[in-house]
Amino acid sequence: MAVFLLSSCTGAPSGIEPVSDFEAERYTGKWYEIKRLDHRFERGLTHVTAEYQAQDDGTIKVINRGFDTDDCEWKSIEGTATFRESPDIASLRVVFFWPIAGGYHVIVLDDDYEWAMVSGPSRNYLWILAREPDLDEDVLSDLVTKAEEWGFAVDELVEVEHDGSPEDGVCP
């Protein structure tokens, strides 16, 4: 029963389809969080990035990093992502702490892989990512509108700070 419960936490939210014709090698590299629905594991973090690295075994190494303004230090966590189905469907299962897995679903993706919108296993999780720390306001507005149409609580989206470069022990 526990295995079923864990695996059921990795699917996409009802009615939302992950991107197909996904090319993992184009998605690898560094992404900046532009907006997110806030959760305790990211609360208080600024300058948040996610880096994805393809591994020889077909998995993807995930490195999330952000500056904790309360502790005045950088925090990071590493995990492993595996495709839930075929590698051309942007629906992954990510493990940061075994055996707990979470869903990672790219639900909107720029043709040039310059920005993306990602959901977790429910509408309580949403991230808007970009290759640069800033995203064109029209693109951002369109993504937020789409998220609202899909039932995400867009009024609770947090804008992620990327200005300046914090140093350990020096809070912005």
Coordinates of C-alpha atoms in Angstrom, one line a residue:
M1 CA 0.0 0.0 0.0
A2 CA 2.8 2.5 0.8
V3 CA 4.4 1.9 -2.6
F4 CA 1.1 2.7 -4.3
L5 CA 0.7 5.9 -2.2
L6 CA 4.2 7.0 -3.1
S7 CA 3.8 6.3 -6.8
S8 CA 0.4 8.0 -6.9
C9 CA 2.0 11.2 -5.7
T10 CA 4.0 11.6 -8.9
G11 CA 1.2 11.9 -11.5
A12 CA 0.2 15.2 -13.1
P13 CA -2.9 17.0 -11.8
S14 CA -6.2 15.9 -13.3
G15 CA -6.9 17.4 -16.6
I16 CA -3.4 18.7 -17.2
E17 CA -1.2 17.0 -19.8
P18 CA 2.6 17.1 -19.7
V19 CA 4.4 18.4 -22.8
S20 CA 5.0 15.7 -25.5
D21 CA 7.8 15.7 -28.0
F22 CA 10.0 16.6 -25.1
E23 CA 13.8 16.6 -25.6
A24 CA 15.5 16.1 -22.3
E25 CA 19.0 17.1 -23.6
R26 CA 17.6 20.5 -24.6
Y27 CA 16.0 20.9 -21.1
T28 CA 19.2 20.3 -19.3
G29 CA 21.2 23.1 -17.9
K30 CA 20.4 26.0 -15.5
W31 CA 16.9 27.4 -15.0
Y32 CA 15.9 30.4 -12.8
E33 CA 12.7 30.4 -10.8
I34 CA 10.6 33.4 -11.8
K35 CA 7.4 32.7 -9.8
R36 CA 6.3 29.8 -7.6
L37 CA 3.6 28.7 -5.3
D38 CA 5.4 28.9 -2.0
H39 CA 6.0 25.8 0.2
R40 CA 8.0 25.3 3.4
F41 CA 10.9 23.7 1.5
E42 CA 11.4 27.0 -0.5
R43 CA 10.0 29.6 1.9
G44 CA 12.4 32.5 2.4
L45 CA 14.6 31.5 -0.5
T46 CA 15.7 34.0 -3.1
H47 CA 18.0 33.6 -6.2
V48 CA 16.5 30.1 -6.7
T49 CA 17.9 28.0 -9.6
A50 CA 17.5 24.5 -10.7
E51 CA 20.1 22.7 -12.7
Y52 CA 19.4 19.5 -14.7
Q53 CA 22.2 17.2 -15.8
A54 CA 21.6 14.1 -18.0
Q55 CA 23.2 11.0 -16.6
D56 CA 24.5 8.0 -18.6
D57 CA 21.9 5.7 -17.1
G58 CA 19.0 7.9 -18.5
T59 CA 18.2 9.6 -15.3
I60 CA 18.5 13.3 -14.7
K61 CA 20.5 14.8 -11.8
V62 CA 18.6 17.7 -10.2
I63 CA 20.4 20.4 -8.2
N64 CA 18.1 23.0 -6.6
R65 CA 19.8 26.0 -5.0
G66 CA 18.7 29.2 -3.3
F67 CA 19.7 31.8 -0.8
D68 CA 18.1 31.6 2.6
T69 CA 17.6 35.1 3.8
D70 CA 16.8 34.0 7.4
D71 CA 20.1 32.0 7.8
C72 CA 22.1 34.3 5.4
E73 CA 23.5 31.3 3.5
W74 CA 23.1 29.3 0.3
K75 CA 21.1 26.1 0.5
S76 CA 21.1 23.3 -2.0
I77 CA 19.6 19.9 -2.5
E78 CA 20.3 17.2 -5.0
G79 CA 17.9 14.6 -6.4
T80 CA 17.4 12.2 -9.2
A81 CA 14.6 12.4 -11.8
T82 CA 13.3 9.5 -13.9
F83 CA 10.7 9.5 -16.6
R84 CA 7.3 8.2 -15.6
E85 CA 6.6 7.1 -19.1
S86 CA 8.5 7.6 -22.3
P87 CA 11.4 10.1 -22.4
D88 CA 9.6 12.2 -24.9
I89 CA 6.8 13.0 -22.4
A90 CA 7.8 15.7 -19.8
S91 CA 6.5 13.8 -16.8
L92 CA 9.1 12.8 -14.3
R93 CA 9.4 11.3 -10.8
V94 CA 11.9 13.1 -8.6
V95 CA 13.5 11.7 -5.5
F96 CA 15.3 14.0 -3.1
F97 CA 14.8 11.8 0.0
W98 CA 14.4 8.0 -0.6
P99 CA 11.7 6.6 -0.7
I100 CA 9.6 9.8 -1.1
A101 CA 9.1 10.8 -4.7
G102 CA 7.3 13.8 -6.1
G103 CA 5.9 14.6 -9.6
Y104 CA 7.6 17.1 -11.9
H105 CA 5.5 17.8 -15.0
V106 CA 6.5 20.4 -17.7
I107 CA 3.0 21.6 -18.7
V108 CA 4.0 24.5 -21.0
L109 CA 7.4 24.8 -22.8
D110 CA 8.8 27.4 -25.1
D111 CA 9.7 26.0 -28.6
D112 CA 13.3 27.2 -27.9
Y113 CA 13.4 25.9 -24.4
E114 CA 13.8 29.4 -23.0
W115 CA 10.9 29.3 -20.4
A116 CA 8.7 26.7 -18.9
M117 CA 5.8 26.2 -16.5
V118 CA 6.0 23.1 -14.3
S119 CA 3.5 21.6 -11.9
G120 CA 3.9 19.0 -9.2
P121 CA 1.4 16.2 -8.5
S122 CA -1.4 18.6 -7.6
R123 CA -2.5 22.2 -8.3
N124 CA -0.7 23.2 -5.1
Y125 CA 2.6 23.1 -6.8
L126 CA 3.6 25.4 -9.7
W127 CA 6.8 27.0 -10.9
I128 CA 7.5 29.3 -13.8
L129 CA 11.1 29.0 -15.0
A130 CA 13.3 30.7 -17.4
R131 CA 16.9 30.5 -18.7
E132 CA 17.5 34.0 -17.5
P133 CA 16.6 35.6 -14.2
D134 CA 14.0 37.8 -15.9
L135 CA 11.1 36.8 -18.2
D136 CA 9.3 39.0 -20.7
E137 CA 6.2 40.5 -19.0
D138 CA 3.9 39.4 -21.8
V139 CA 5.1 35.8 -21.7
L140 CA 4.8 35.8 -17.9
S141 CA 1.3 37.3 -18.1
D142 CA 0.3 34.6 -20.6
L143 CA 1.7 31.8 -18.4
V144 CA -0.1 33.1 -15.3
T145 CA -3.4 33.4 -17.3
K146 CA -3.0 29.8 -18.5
A147 CA -2.3 28.6 -14.9
E148 CA -5.4 30.4 -13.7
E149 CA -7.5 28.7 -16.4
W150 CA -6.2 25.4 -15.2
G151 CA -7.2 26.1 -11.6
F152 CA -3.9 27.1 -10.0
A153 CA -4.1 29.7 -7.2
V154 CA -2.2 32.3 -9.2
D155 CA -3.0 35.0 -6.6
E156 CA -0.6 33.1 -4.3
L157 CA 2.3 33.1 -6.7
V158 CA 5.5 34.4 -5.2
E159 CA 7.9 36.4 -7.3
V160 CA 11.5 35.1 -6.8
E161 CA 14.1 37.8 -6.2
H162 CA 17.2 37.6 -8.4
D163 CA 18.6 41.1 -8.1
G164 CA 22.2 41.4 -6.8
S165 CA 24.3 38.5 -5.7
P166 CA 24.0 37.6 -2.0
E167 CA 27.1 36.4 -0.2
D168 CA 27.1 34.0 2.8
G169 CA 26.5 36.0 5.9
V170 CA 25.3 39.1 4.1
C171 CA 21.5 39.2 3.7
P172 CA 19.9 41.4 1.0

